[in-house]
Tab-separated table of N, CA and C in Angstrom:
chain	number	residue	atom	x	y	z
A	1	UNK	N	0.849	-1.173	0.000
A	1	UNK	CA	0.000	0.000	0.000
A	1	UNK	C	0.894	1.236	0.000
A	2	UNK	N	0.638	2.273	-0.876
A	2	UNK	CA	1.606	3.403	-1.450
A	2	UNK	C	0.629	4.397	0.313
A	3	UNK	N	1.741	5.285	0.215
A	3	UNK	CA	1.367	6.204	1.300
A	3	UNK	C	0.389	7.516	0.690
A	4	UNK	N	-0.485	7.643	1.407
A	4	UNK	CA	-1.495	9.020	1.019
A	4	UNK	C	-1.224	9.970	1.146
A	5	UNK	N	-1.751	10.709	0.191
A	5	UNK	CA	-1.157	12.543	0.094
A	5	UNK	C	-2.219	13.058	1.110
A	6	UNK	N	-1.904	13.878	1.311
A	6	UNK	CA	-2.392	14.881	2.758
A	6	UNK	C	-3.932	15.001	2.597
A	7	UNK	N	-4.321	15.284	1.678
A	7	UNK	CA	-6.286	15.428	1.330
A	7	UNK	C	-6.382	13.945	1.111
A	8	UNK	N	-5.855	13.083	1.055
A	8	UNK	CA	-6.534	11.406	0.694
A	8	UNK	C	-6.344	11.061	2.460
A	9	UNK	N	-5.709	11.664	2.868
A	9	UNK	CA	-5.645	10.889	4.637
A	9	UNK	C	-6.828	11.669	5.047
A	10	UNK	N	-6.308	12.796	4.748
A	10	UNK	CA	-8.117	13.518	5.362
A	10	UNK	C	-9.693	12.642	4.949
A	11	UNK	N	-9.716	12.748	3.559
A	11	UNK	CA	-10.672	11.879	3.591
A	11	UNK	C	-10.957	10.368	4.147
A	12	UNK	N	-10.216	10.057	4.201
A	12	UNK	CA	-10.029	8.622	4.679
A	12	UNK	C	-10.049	8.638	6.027
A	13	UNK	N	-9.892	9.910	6.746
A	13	UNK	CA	-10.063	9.648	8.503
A	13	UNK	C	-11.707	9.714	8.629
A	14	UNK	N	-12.326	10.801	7.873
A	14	UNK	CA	-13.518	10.926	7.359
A	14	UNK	C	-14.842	9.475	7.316
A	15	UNK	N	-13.810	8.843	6.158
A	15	UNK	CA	-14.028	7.751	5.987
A	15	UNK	C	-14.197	6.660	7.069
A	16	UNK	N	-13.087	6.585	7.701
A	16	UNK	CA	-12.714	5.931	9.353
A	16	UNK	C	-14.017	6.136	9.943
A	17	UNK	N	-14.114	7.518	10.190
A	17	UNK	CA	-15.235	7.951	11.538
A	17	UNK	C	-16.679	7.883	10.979
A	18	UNK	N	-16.953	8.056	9.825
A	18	UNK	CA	-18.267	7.597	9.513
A	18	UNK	C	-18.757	5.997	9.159
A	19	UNK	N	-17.434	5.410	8.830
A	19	UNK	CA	-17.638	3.887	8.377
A	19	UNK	C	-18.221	3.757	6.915
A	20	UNK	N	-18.777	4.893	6.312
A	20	UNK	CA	-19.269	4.739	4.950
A	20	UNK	C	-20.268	6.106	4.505
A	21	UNK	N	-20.500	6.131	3.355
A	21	UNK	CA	-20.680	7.724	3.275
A	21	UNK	C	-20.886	7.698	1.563
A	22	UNK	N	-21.626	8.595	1.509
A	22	UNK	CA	-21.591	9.392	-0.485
A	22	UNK	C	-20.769	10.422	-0.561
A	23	UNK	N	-20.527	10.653	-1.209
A	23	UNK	CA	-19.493	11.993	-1.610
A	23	UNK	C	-20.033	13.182	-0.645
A	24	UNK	N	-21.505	13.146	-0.316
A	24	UNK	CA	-21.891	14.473	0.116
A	24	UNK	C	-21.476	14.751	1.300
A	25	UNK	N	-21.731	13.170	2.066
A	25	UNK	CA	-21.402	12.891	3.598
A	25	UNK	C	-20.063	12.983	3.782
A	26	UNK	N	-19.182	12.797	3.134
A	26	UNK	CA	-17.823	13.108	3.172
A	26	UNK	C	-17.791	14.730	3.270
A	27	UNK	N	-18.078	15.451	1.963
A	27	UNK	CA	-18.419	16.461	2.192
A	27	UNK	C	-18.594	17.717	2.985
A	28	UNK	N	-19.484	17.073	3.805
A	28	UNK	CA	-20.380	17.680	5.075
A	28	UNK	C	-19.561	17.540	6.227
A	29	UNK	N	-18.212	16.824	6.051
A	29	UNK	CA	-17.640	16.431	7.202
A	29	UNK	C	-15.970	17.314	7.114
A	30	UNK	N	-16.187	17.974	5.954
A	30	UNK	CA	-14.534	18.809	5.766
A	30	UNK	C	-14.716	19.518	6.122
A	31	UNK	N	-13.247	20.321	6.490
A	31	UNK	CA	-13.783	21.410	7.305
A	31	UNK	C	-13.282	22.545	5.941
A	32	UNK	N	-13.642	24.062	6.783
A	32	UNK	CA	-13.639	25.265	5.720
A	32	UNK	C	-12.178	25.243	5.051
A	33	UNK	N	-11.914	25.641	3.804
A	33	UNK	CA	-13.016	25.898	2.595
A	33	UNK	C	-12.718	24.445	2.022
A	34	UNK	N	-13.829	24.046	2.123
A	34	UNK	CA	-14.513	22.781	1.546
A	34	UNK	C	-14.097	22.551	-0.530
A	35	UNK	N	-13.607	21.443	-0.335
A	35	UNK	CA	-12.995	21.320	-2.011
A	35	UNK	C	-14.606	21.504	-2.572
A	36	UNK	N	-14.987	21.756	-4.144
A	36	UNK	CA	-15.712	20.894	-5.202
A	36	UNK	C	-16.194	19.817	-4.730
A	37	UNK	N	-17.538	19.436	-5.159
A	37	UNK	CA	-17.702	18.185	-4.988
A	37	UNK	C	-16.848	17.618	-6.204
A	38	UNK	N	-17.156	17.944	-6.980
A	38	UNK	CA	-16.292	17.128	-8.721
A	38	UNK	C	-14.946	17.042	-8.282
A	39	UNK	N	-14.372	17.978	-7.266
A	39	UNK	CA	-12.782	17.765	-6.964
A	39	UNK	C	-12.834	16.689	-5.740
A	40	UNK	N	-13.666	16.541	-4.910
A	40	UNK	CA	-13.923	15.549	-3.810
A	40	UNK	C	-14.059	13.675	-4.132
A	41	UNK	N	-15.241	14.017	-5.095
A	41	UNK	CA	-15.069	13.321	-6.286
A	41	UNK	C	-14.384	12.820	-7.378
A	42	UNK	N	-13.136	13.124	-7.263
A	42	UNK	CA	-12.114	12.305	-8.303
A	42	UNK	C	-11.364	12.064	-7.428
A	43	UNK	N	-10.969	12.617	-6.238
A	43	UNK	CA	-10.274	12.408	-4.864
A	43	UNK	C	-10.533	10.670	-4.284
A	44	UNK	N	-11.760	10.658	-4.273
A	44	UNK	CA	-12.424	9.576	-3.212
A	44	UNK	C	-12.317	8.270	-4.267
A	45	UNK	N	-12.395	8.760	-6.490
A	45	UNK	CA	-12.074	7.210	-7.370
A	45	UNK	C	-10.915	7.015	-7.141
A	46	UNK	N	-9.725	8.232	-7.214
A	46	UNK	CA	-8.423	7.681	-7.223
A	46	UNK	C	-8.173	7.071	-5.908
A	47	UNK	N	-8.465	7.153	-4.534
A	47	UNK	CA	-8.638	6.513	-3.386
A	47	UNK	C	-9.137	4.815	-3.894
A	48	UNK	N	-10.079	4.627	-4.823
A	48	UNK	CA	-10.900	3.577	-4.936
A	48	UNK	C	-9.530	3.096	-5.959
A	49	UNK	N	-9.220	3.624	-6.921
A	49	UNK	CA	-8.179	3.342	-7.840
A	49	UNK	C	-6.835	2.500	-6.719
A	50	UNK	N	-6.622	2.505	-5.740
A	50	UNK	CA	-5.572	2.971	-4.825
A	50	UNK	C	-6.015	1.599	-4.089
A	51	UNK	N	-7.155	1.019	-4.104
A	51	UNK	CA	-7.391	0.082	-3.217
A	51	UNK	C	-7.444	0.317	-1.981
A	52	UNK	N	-8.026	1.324	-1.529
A	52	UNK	CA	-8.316	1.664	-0.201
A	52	UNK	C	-9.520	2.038	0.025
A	53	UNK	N	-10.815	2.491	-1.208
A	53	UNK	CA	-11.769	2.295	-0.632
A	53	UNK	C	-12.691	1.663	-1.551
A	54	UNK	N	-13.836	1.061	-0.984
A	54	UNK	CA	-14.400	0.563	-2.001
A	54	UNK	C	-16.226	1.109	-1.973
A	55	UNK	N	-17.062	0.438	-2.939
A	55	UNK	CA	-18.406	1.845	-3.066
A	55	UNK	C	-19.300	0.346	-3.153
A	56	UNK	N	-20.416	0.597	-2.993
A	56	UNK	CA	-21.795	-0.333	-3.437
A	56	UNK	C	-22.798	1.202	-4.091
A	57	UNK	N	-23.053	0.701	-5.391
A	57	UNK	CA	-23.642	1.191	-6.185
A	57	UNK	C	-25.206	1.347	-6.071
A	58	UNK	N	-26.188	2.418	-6.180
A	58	UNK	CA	-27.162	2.680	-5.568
A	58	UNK	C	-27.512	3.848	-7.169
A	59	UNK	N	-27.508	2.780	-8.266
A	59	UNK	CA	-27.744	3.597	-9.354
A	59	UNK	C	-26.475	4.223	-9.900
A	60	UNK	N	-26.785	5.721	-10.116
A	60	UNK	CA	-25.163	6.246	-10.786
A	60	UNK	C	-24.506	7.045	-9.257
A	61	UNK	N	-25.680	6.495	-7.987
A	61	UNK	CA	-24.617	6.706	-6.823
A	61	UNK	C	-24.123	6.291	-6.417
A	62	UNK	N	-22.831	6.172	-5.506
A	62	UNK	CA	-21.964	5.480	-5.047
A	62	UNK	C	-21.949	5.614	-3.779
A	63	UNK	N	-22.112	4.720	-2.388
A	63	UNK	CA	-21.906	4.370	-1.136
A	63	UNK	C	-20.144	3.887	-1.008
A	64	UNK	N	-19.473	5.044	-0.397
A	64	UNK	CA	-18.205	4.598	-0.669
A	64	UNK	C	-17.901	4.071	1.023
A	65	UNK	N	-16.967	3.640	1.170
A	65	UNK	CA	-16.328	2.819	2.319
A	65	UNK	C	-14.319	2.254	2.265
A	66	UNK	N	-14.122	2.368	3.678
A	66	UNK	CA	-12.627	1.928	3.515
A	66	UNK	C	-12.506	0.186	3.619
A	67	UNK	N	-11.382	0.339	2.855
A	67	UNK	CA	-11.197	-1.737	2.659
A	67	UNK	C	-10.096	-1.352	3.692
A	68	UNK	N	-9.325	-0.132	4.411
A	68	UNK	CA	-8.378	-0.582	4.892
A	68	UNK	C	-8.549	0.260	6.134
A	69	UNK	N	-8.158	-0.652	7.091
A	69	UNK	CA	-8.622	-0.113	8.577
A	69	UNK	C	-7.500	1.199	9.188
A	70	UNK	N	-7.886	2.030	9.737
A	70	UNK	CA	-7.365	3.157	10.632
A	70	UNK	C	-5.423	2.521	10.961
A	71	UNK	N	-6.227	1.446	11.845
A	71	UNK	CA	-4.699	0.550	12.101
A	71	UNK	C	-4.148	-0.251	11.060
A	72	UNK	N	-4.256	-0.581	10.850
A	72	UNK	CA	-3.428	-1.362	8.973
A	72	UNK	C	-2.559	-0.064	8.534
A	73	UNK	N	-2.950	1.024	8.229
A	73	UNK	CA	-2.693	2.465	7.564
A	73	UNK	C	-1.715	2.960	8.492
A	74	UNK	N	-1.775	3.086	10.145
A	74	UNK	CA	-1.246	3.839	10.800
A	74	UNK	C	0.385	2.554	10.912
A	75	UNK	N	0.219	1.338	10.952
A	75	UNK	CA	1.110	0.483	11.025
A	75	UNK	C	1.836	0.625	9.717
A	76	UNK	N	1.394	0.853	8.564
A	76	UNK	CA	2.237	0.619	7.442
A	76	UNK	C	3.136	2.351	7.297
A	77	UNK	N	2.080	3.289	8.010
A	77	UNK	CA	3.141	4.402	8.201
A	77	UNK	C	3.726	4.500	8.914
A	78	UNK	N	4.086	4.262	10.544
A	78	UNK	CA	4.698	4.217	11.387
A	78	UNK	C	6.026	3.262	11.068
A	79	UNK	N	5.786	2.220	10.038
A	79	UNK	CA	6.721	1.306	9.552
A	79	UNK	C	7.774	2.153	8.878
A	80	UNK	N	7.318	3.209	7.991
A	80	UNK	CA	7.960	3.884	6.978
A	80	UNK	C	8.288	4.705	7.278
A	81	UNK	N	7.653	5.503	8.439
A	81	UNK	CA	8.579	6.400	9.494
A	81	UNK	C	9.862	6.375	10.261
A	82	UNK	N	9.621	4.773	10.671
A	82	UNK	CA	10.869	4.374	11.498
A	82	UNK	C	11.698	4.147	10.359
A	83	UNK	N	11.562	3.330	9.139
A	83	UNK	CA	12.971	3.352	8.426
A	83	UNK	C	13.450	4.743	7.708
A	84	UNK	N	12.412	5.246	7.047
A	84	UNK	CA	13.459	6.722	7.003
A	84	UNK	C	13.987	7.680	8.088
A	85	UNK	N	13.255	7.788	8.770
A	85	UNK	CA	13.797	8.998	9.723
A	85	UNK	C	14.383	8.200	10.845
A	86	UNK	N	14.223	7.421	11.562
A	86	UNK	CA	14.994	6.761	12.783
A	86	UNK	C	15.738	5.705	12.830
A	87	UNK	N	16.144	5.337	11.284
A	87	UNK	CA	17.001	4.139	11.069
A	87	UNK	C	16.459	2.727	11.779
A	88	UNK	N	15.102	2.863	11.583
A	88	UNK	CA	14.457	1.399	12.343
A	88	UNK	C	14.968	1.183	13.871
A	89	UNK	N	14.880	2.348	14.367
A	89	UNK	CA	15.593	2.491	16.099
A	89	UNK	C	14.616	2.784	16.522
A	90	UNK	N	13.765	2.188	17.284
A	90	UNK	CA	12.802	2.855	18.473
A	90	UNK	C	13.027	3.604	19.545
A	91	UNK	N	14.505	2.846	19.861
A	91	UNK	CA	15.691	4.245	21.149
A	91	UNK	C	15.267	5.149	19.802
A	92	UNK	N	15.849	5.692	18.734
A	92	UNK	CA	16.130	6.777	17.791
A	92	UNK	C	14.651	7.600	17.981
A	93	UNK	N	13.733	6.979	17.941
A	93	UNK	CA	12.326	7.622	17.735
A	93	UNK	C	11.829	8.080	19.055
A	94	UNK	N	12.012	7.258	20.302
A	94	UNK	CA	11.743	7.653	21.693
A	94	UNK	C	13.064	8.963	21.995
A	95	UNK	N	14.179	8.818	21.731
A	95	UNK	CA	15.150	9.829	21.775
A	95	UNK	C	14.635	11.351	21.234
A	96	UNK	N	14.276	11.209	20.020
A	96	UNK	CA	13.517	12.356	19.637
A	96	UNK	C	12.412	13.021	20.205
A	97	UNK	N	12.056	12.182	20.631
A	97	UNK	CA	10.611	12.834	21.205
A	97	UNK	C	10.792	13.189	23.029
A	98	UNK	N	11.831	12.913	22.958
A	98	UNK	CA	12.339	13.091	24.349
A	98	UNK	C	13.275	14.394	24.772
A	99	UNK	N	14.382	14.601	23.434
A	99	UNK	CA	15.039	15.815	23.592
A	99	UNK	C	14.219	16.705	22.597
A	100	UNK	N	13.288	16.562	21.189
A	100	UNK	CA	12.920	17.643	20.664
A	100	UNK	C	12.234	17.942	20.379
A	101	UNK	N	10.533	16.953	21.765
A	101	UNK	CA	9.925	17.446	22.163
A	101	UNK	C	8.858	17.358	23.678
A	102	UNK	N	9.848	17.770	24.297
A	102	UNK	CA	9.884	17.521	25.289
A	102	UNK	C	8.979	16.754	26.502
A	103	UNK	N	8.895	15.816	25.958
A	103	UNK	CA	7.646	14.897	26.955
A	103	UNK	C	8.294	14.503	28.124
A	104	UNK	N	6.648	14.650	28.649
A	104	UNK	CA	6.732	15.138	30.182
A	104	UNK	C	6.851	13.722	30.979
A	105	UNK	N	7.513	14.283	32.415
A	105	UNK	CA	8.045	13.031	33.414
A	105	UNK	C	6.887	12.255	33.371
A	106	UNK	N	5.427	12.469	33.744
A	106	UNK	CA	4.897	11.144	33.875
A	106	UNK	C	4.105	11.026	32.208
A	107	UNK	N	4.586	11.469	31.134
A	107	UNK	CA	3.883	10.615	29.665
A	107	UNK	C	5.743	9.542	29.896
A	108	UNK	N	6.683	10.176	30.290
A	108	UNK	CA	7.656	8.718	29.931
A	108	UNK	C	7.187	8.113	31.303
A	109	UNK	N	6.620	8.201	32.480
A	109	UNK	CA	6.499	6.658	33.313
A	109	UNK	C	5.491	6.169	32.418
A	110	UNK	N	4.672	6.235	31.878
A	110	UNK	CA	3.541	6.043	30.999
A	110	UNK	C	4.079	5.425	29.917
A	111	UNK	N	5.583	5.922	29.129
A	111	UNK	CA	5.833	4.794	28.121
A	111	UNK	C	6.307	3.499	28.899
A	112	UNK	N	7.486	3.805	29.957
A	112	UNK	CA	7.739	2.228	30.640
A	112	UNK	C	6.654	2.208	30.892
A	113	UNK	N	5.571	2.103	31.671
A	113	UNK	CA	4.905	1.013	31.829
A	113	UNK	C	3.974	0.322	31.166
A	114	UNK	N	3.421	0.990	30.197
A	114	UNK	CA	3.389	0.271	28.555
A	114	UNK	C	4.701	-0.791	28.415
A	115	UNK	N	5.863	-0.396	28.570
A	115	UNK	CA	6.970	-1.071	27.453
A	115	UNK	C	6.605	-2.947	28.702
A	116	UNK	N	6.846	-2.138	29.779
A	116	UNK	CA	6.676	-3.934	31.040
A	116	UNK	C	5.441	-3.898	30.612
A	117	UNK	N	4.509	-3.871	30.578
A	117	UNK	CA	3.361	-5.001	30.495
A	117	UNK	C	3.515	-5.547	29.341
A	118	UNK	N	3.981	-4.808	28.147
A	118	UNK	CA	3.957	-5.565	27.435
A	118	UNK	C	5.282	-6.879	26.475
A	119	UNK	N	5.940	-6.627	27.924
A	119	UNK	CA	7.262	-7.845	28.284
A	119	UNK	C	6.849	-8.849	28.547
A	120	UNK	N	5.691	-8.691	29.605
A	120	UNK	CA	5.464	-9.957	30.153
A	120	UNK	C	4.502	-10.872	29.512
């Protein structure tokens, strides 16, 4: 799965939180200034082109929907995050977010104790 340009993630969170939708309902859910529908609309085939969402037909309307879940999407980017920018280092990625931006004493007791429970 190729990574989404910035208005295809938008729609697709869209997508996420409604579970399924027509172009309008998508629509109704952007915020200001709201694309074209005809531009929303070639947005949401090339999405379908893309294999990420798919439609049930209701005449020449389309009920569109995601084939690919919130988490599937956030795992295959977080994947592609860590190898370009942190050299597949999770120290590298926790390091960053530690000196350059500054998270606080109890969000890191909060990552250890995430990291032990999920040791054991």
């Amino acid at each position: 799965m190729e990574k989404l340009t910035n208005k295809e993630e938008e729609i697709m969170h869209i997508l996420w939180k409604l579970e399924k939708g027509f172009v309008n309902d998508i629509l109704a859910e952007m915020p200001e200034p709201k694309p074209h529908y005809n531009t929303l609309s070639t947005l949401v085939r090339i999405l379908e082109d893309k294999g990420v969402v798919g439609y049930k037909a209701y005449g020449k309307s389309h009920q569109y929907y995601p084939l690919v879940s919130l988490e599937e999407y956030r795992a295959m980017f977080m994947e592609e995050t860590m190898t370009k920018y942190f050299d597949n280092s999770f120290a590298n990625l926790v390091n960053f977010f530690v000196k350059d931006k500054q998270v606080s004493q109890s969000e890191l007791d909060e990552i250890i104790s995430i990291i032990e429970k999920n040791r054991k």
